[in-house]
Short mmCIF file of C-alpha atoms in Angstrom, two decimals:
data_model
loop_
_atom_site.label_atom_id
_atom_site.label_comp_id
_atom_site.label_asym_id
_atom_site.label_seq_id
_atom_site.Cartn_x
_atom_site.Cartn_y
_atom_site.Cartn_z
CA MET A 248 48.65 4.04 -13.10
CA GLU A 249 47.07 4.94 -9.75
CA GLU A 250 45.42 2.35 -7.52
CA ALA A 251 41.71 2.84 -7.45
CA THR A 252 39.96 3.00 -3.79
CA THR A 253 36.51 2.61 -2.82
CA PRO A 254 34.51 4.93 -0.42
CA GLU A 255 33.26 1.83 1.59
CA GLN A 256 36.40 1.58 3.94
CA PRO A 257 36.05 5.01 5.72
CA LYS A 258 32.34 4.55 6.19
CA ARG A 259 32.92 1.09 7.56
CA THR A 260 35.64 2.42 9.85
CA ARG A 261 33.36 5.28 11.07
CA LYS A 262 30.51 2.72 11.82
CA LEU A 263 32.83 0.49 13.89
CA GLY A 264 34.03 3.45 15.88
CA ARG A 265 30.42 4.47 16.72
CA ILE A 266 29.68 1.00 17.83
CA ALA A 267 32.62 0.95 20.09
CA ILE A 268 31.74 4.24 21.57
CA TYR A 269 28.17 2.91 22.27
CA ILE A 270 29.50 -0.22 23.87
CA PHE A 271 31.86 1.83 26.21
CA ALA A 272 29.00 4.17 27.05
CA ALA A 273 26.62 1.16 27.92
CA VAL A 274 29.48 -0.41 29.99
CA GLY A 275 30.03 2.84 31.86
CA LEU A 276 26.31 3.26 32.50
CA LEU A 277 26.05 -0.30 33.88
CA PHE A 278 28.97 0.28 36.11
CA SER A 279 27.55 3.46 37.53
CA VAL A 280 24.36 1.68 38.17
CA LEU A 281 26.16 -1.17 39.88
CA ILE A 282 28.09 1.36 42.20
CA ALA A 283 24.79 3.03 43.08
CA VAL A 284 23.01 -0.14 43.96
CA MET A 285 26.03 -1.39 46.19
CA ALA A 286 26.17 2.01 47.83
CA LEU A 287 22.54 1.83 48.78
CA GLN A 288 22.77 -1.81 49.99
CA SER A 289 25.78 -1.02 52.18
CA LYS A 290 24.10 2.29 53.63
CA PRO A 291 24.39 1.85 57.40
CA GLN A 292 21.19 1.37 59.33
CA ALA A 293 20.19 4.20 61.83
CA PRO A 294 21.44 3.27 65.19
CA ARG A 295 18.82 1.50 67.33
CA THR A 296 17.94 3.39 70.58
CA PHE A 297 15.57 2.91 73.50
CA ASP A 298 14.28 5.03 76.48
CA ALA A 299 16.63 4.43 79.57
CA ASN A 300 13.98 5.11 82.05
CA GLU A 301 11.45 2.70 80.55
CA ALA A 302 14.17 0.03 80.16
CA ILE A 303 15.40 0.41 83.81
CA ASP A 304 11.76 0.16 85.10
CA GLY A 305 11.42 -3.09 83.07
CA VAL A 306 14.58 -4.48 84.37
CA MET A 307 14.00 -3.82 87.88
CA THR A 308 10.33 -5.03 87.79
CA ARG A 309 11.31 -8.27 86.08
CA ASN A 310 14.17 -9.05 88.66
CA TYR A 311 12.98 -7.54 91.87
CA GLY A 312 9.24 -7.11 91.88
CA LYS A 313 7.04 -4.15 92.31
CA TYR A 314 8.23 -0.43 92.91
CA SER A 315 7.32 1.02 96.37
CA GLU A 316 6.41 4.74 96.18
CA SER A 317 6.63 5.10 99.98
CA GLN A 318 10.10 3.51 100.22
CA GLN A 319 11.49 4.77 96.92
CA GLY A 320 12.68 1.46 95.67
CA TRP A 321 11.75 -2.14 94.51
CA LEU A 322 10.87 -4.64 97.21
CA TYR A 323 12.42 -7.98 96.56
CA VAL A 324 11.60 -11.06 98.65
CA ASP A 325 14.28 -13.78 98.56
CA GLU A 326 12.64 -17.08 97.60
CA THR A 327 14.85 -19.12 99.92
CA SER A 328 15.25 -16.94 103.12
CA HIS A 329 11.97 -14.97 102.53
CA VAL A 330 13.89 -11.91 103.60
CA THR A 331 12.62 -8.64 102.03
CA TYR A 332 15.20 -6.25 100.51
CA LEU A 333 14.83 -2.65 99.28
CA VAL A 334 16.57 -2.40 95.93
CA THR A 335 17.62 0.83 94.32
CA VAL A 336 19.69 1.81 91.29
CA VAL A 337 23.08 3.12 92.28
CA GLN A 338 24.54 3.72 88.93
CA GLN A 339 23.46 3.79 85.22
CA LYS A 340 25.54 4.52 82.03
CA LYS A 341 24.37 4.61 78.47
CA VAL A 342 27.03 4.00 75.72
CA ASP A 343 26.98 3.76 71.88
CA GLY A 344 27.36 0.20 70.99
CA LYS A 345 27.99 -1.71 67.66
CA GLU A 346 24.35 -1.96 66.88
CA GLY A 347 22.87 0.75 69.04
CA ASP A 348 22.31 1.91 72.63
CA GLU A 349 23.76 -0.11 75.48
CA LEU A 350 22.76 0.33 79.02
CA TYR A 351 24.98 -0.63 82.01
CA LEU A 352 23.25 -0.74 85.34
CA VAL A 353 24.30 -1.34 89.11
CA THR A 354 21.67 -2.03 91.81
CA SER A 355 22.05 -2.29 95.56
CA GLY A 356 19.58 -4.08 97.88
CA ARG A 357 19.48 -4.07 101.78
CA ALA A 358 17.45 -6.20 104.13
CA ILE A 359 14.61 -4.35 105.71
CA ALA A 360 11.79 -6.62 106.88
CA ASN A 361 13.71 -9.06 109.16
CA LYS A 362 15.59 -7.57 112.03
CA ASP A 363 17.69 -10.59 112.43
CA GLU A 364 19.00 -10.34 108.99
CA ASP A 365 21.65 -7.56 108.43
CA ASP A 366 22.96 -8.34 104.92
CA SER A 367 23.00 -6.84 101.44
CA PHE A 368 23.51 -7.63 97.79
CA TYR A 369 24.13 -5.80 94.52
CA GLY A 370 23.41 -6.56 90.87
CA VAL A 371 24.82 -5.77 87.52
CA PHE A 372 22.99 -5.60 84.31
CA GLN A 373 23.88 -4.91 80.57
CA LEU A 374 21.08 -4.14 77.98
CA ARG A 375 22.38 -4.20 74.29
CA TYR A 376 21.31 -4.95 70.79
CA ARG A 377 22.22 -8.31 69.11
CA ASP A 378 20.96 -9.14 65.61
CA GLY A 379 18.46 -6.22 65.96
CA GLN A 380 16.91 -7.52 69.22
CA LEU A 381 17.42 -5.95 72.62
CA TYR A 382 18.79 -8.40 75.22
CA GLU A 383 19.45 -8.37 78.89
CA TYR A 384 22.54 -9.98 80.46
CA SER A 385 22.82 -9.76 84.27
CA ASP A 386 23.87 -11.09 87.63
CA PRO A 387 21.13 -9.77 89.81
CA CYS A 388 22.14 -10.77 93.30
CA ARG A 389 25.87 -10.82 94.23
CA PRO A 390 26.53 -10.84 98.04
CA SER A 391 28.03 -7.49 99.50
CA ASP A 392 27.91 -8.54 103.19
CA VAL A 393 26.24 -6.03 105.72
CA ASP A 394 27.56 -3.03 103.97
CA PRO A 395 25.30 -2.07 100.88
CA VAL A 396 27.09 -0.90 97.73
CA THR A 397 26.79 2.93 97.35
CA PRO A 398 27.31 5.11 94.26
CA GLU A 399 30.77 6.11 95.15
CA ARG A 400 31.80 2.57 95.42
CA VAL A 401 31.06 1.74 91.72
CA HIS A 402 33.42 2.75 88.89
CA PHE A 403 32.47 2.26 85.38
CA GLU A 404 35.69 1.49 83.26
CA ALA A 405 36.61 1.05 79.62
CA LEU A 406 38.49 -2.27 79.68
CA SER A 407 38.99 -2.23 75.93
CA ALA A 408 37.71 -0.50 72.89
CA ASP A 409 34.82 -3.17 72.72
CA VAL A 410 34.22 -3.88 76.40
CA TRP A 411 33.03 -1.83 79.37
CA GLY A 412 32.88 -3.04 82.85
CA TRP A 413 32.51 -2.23 86.54
CA VAL A 414 34.99 -2.14 89.51
CA VAL A 415 32.53 -2.56 92.49
CA LYS A 416 33.92 -2.21 96.20
CA THR A 417 32.43 -4.49 98.83
CA SER A 418 33.31 -4.37 102.57
CA SER A 419 33.15 -7.02 105.34
CA TYR A 420 33.72 -6.72 109.06
CA GLU A 421 34.74 -9.37 111.53
CA SER A 422 35.34 -9.22 115.22
CA GLY A 423 37.20 -11.64 117.59
CA VAL A 424 38.19 -11.24 121.24
CA GLY A 425 39.94 -7.99 121.44
CA GLU A 426 40.43 -7.46 117.71
CA HIS A 427 38.53 -6.12 114.78
CA PHE A 428 38.94 -6.89 111.08
CA THR A 429 37.76 -4.61 108.34
CA THR A 430 38.43 -5.67 104.53
CA THR A 431 37.24 -3.82 101.45
CA ARG A 432 37.62 -5.45 98.02
CA ASN A 433 37.64 -4.41 94.43
CA VAL A 434 35.48 -6.77 92.19
CA VAL A 435 36.13 -6.29 88.49
CA LEU A 436 33.15 -7.44 86.38
CA ALA A 437 32.28 -7.18 82.66
CA PRO A 438 29.75 -8.76 80.20
CA ARG A 439 30.96 -11.76 78.28
CA ASN A 440 28.81 -13.62 75.73
CA GLU A 441 25.57 -13.98 77.51
CA GLN A 442 26.57 -13.52 81.05
CA ILE A 443 28.49 -11.32 83.59
CA ALA A 444 32.09 -12.52 84.03
CA GLU A 445 34.25 -11.73 87.23
CA LEU A 446 37.69 -10.80 85.76
CA ALA A 447 39.45 -10.16 89.12
CA GLU A 448 39.02 -9.45 92.85
CA PHE A 449 41.75 -7.84 94.90
CA THR A 450 41.92 -5.84 98.11
CA ALA A 451 41.24 -2.11 98.22
CA ALA A 452 41.76 -1.82 102.14
CA PHE A 453 42.65 -4.10 105.10
CA GLN A 454 42.78 -2.94 108.67
CA VAL A 455 43.35 -4.96 112.01
CA LEU A 456 42.80 -2.98 115.25
CA GLY A 457 42.50 -3.79 118.89
CA GLY A 458 40.92 -1.23 121.11
CA GLY A 459 40.76 2.25 119.48
CA ASP A 460 42.75 3.36 116.56
CA CYS A 461 46.29 2.27 115.35
CA LYS A 462 48.13 4.22 118.05
CA GLU A 463 46.15 2.73 120.83
CA THR A 464 46.44 -0.78 119.48
CA GLU A 465 50.24 -0.43 119.46
CA SER A 466 50.18 0.93 122.78
CA GLN A 467 47.99 -1.91 124.28
CA TYR A 468 50.55 -4.37 122.68
CA ALA A 469 53.45 -2.55 124.15
CA ASP A 470 51.95 -2.74 127.58
CA TRP A 471 51.46 -6.42 127.16
CA GLU A 472 54.80 -7.12 125.99
CA LYS A 473 56.36 -5.22 128.90
CA ALA A 474 54.11 -7.27 131.36
CA GLN A 475 55.40 -10.43 129.61
CA ALA A 476 58.96 -9.37 130.18
CA GLU A 477 58.29 -8.46 133.82
CA LYS A 478 56.86 -11.84 134.49
CA LYS A 479 59.87 -13.63 133.15
CA ALA A 480 62.22 -11.43 135.15
CA ALA A 481 60.30 -11.92 138.42
CA PRO A 482 61.57 -14.65 140.83
CA ALA A 483 59.53 -17.88 140.75
CA GLU A 484 57.07 -18.23 143.55
CA ALA A 485 55.44 -21.57 143.85
CA ASP A 486 54.00 -22.74 147.05
CA SER A 487 53.33 -26.07 145.55
CA ALA A 488 53.48 -27.98 142.26
CA GLN A 489 49.69 -27.55 141.82
CA GLU A 490 50.00 -23.76 141.86
CA ALA A 491 52.82 -23.74 139.33
CA SER A 492 50.69 -26.01 137.09
CA ASN A 493 47.76 -23.55 137.35
CA GLU A 494 50.00 -20.53 136.41
CA GLU A 495 51.26 -22.50 133.27
CA THR A 496 47.72 -23.24 132.22
CA ALA A 497 46.55 -19.66 132.67
CA GLU A 498 49.61 -18.41 130.56
CA GLU A 499 48.86 -20.83 127.93
CA PHE A 500 45.44 -19.47 127.23
CA GLU A 501 46.42 -15.80 127.70
CA LEU A 502 45.30 -13.77 124.63
CA VAL A 503 47.89 -11.86 122.68
CA PRO A 504 46.68 -8.36 121.71
CA PRO A 505 46.92 -7.65 117.95
CA ARG A 506 49.31 -5.43 116.22
CA CYS A 507 48.04 -2.59 114.06
CA THR A 508 47.50 -3.25 110.42
CA GLN A 509 46.48 -0.45 108.05
CA LEU A 510 46.98 -1.00 104.25
CA GLN A 511 45.28 0.64 101.18
CA TRP A 512 45.48 -0.16 97.49
CA SER A 513 44.62 1.94 94.57
CA TYR A 514 44.34 1.13 90.88
CA ARG A 515 44.41 2.70 87.49
CA THR A 516 43.92 1.82 83.93
CA ASP A 517 45.47 2.71 80.49
CA PRO A 518 43.52 4.60 77.71
CA VAL A 519 42.04 1.99 75.45
CA SER A 520 42.19 2.06 71.57
CA ASP A 521 41.66 -1.50 70.29
CA SER A 522 40.36 -4.85 71.41
CA THR A 523 43.33 -5.45 73.76
CA PHE A 524 42.51 -5.26 77.46
CA THR A 525 44.07 -2.46 79.55
CA PRO A 526 46.42 -3.69 82.34
CA LEU A 527 45.51 -2.97 85.88
CA TYR A 528 48.24 -0.84 87.81
CA ILE A 529 47.54 -1.81 91.33
CA THR A 530 49.50 0.33 93.98
CA ARG A 531 49.91 -0.51 97.63
CA LYS A 532 50.28 2.62 99.57
CA ALA A 533 52.92 2.92 102.29
CA GLY A 534 51.34 1.71 105.49
CA MET A 535 51.49 -0.60 108.53
CA GLN A 536 51.35 -4.33 108.62
CA GLY A 537 51.58 -6.24 111.92
CA GLY A 538 52.98 -3.07 113.69
CA ALA A 539 55.72 -2.63 111.04
CA GLN A 540 55.96 -0.06 108.39
CA VAL A 541 55.64 -1.31 104.78
CA PRO A 542 56.66 0.64 101.76
CA ALA A 543 54.67 1.58 98.58
CA LYS A 544 54.75 -0.80 95.74
CA THR A 545 53.03 -1.00 92.24
CA TRP A 546 52.10 -4.17 90.28
CA LYS A 547 51.33 -4.25 86.47
CA VAL A 548 48.63 -6.89 86.33
CA MET A 549 48.01 -8.24 82.71
CA PHE A 550 44.82 -9.66 81.13
CA ASP A 551 44.63 -13.19 80.06
CA PRO A 552 42.09 -13.75 77.08
CA LYS A 553 42.14 -17.55 77.52
CA SER A 554 40.99 -17.58 81.12
CA TYR A 555 39.16 -14.12 80.62
CA THR A 556 40.82 -13.01 83.97
CA TYR A 557 43.40 -10.64 85.23
CA LEU A 558 46.51 -12.67 86.39
CA LEU A 559 46.94 -11.46 89.91
CA PRO A 560 50.36 -11.96 91.61
CA GLU A 561 50.37 -14.10 94.84
CA GLU A 562 51.06 -10.88 96.90
CA LEU A 563 47.72 -9.52 95.86
CA LYS A 564 45.77 -12.65 96.41
CA ASN A 565 43.60 -13.20 99.47
CA VAL A 566 44.85 -10.38 101.39
CA GLY A 567 42.92 -10.05 104.62
CA MET A 568 41.04 -13.39 103.99
#
């Protein structure tokens, strides 16, 4: 006897299958909508930008005062000394930042109104977006002695993939009795948080001369040295004890002419690819120090994130100071 079956089982099975298909279709549709919404929400905003010329005019006017058409620069009056300086832009660089345009600016000012004042300064500025707003970070008046900063004395450097900075050369001159000192220094600067930080300062050139060039300076020293030797070899002639005492006093205050010193340093950086700061490779070229030849030498100077400075070795600190 065959077992009887009812037609309800296949119908019920087909109905459950259709329901499952509808459920999967609905889940798929919801998933597709969710992906589309997330894609729209994560769509990057268009990079923010600004007109560099308008931005520079605003920066200069805020920090230095009115522009002079006749003198082709901004006239800045120091609040303390009341000296008037003519300020110009010596370098401007615009780069793509995390939120949009970033502008890096270097200015140079020289005293013009007071003949008794022969000094200068320079300024460094960064304009960048933060949280959708354009901010200015700056150090407008850094001393540069009597020699104003010029465009060829400013180098714009990538210090890491995230940080751009400047290496600015400043020069100073000093004169003593019969000797002249010239010192040029490299100042490494970069924006940090809401200010401009000084990362390092090292000598770019140092020179000590007497009269004329290095050859003449050495010749003058050789003549002095020969004269000293002749004095010691000559027989003592003293008519009295008073005369001998006067000679000793004169010799005691006799000026020794300088020996020639002519030294130069160069630097280079590595290509940057991440947030790690590039080392500075500082090379002293072969030159002369105190009348003696010195060989070339290179130092690899690493960056210290804790102090936010380059760790200069003692040999590179305070040369010529």
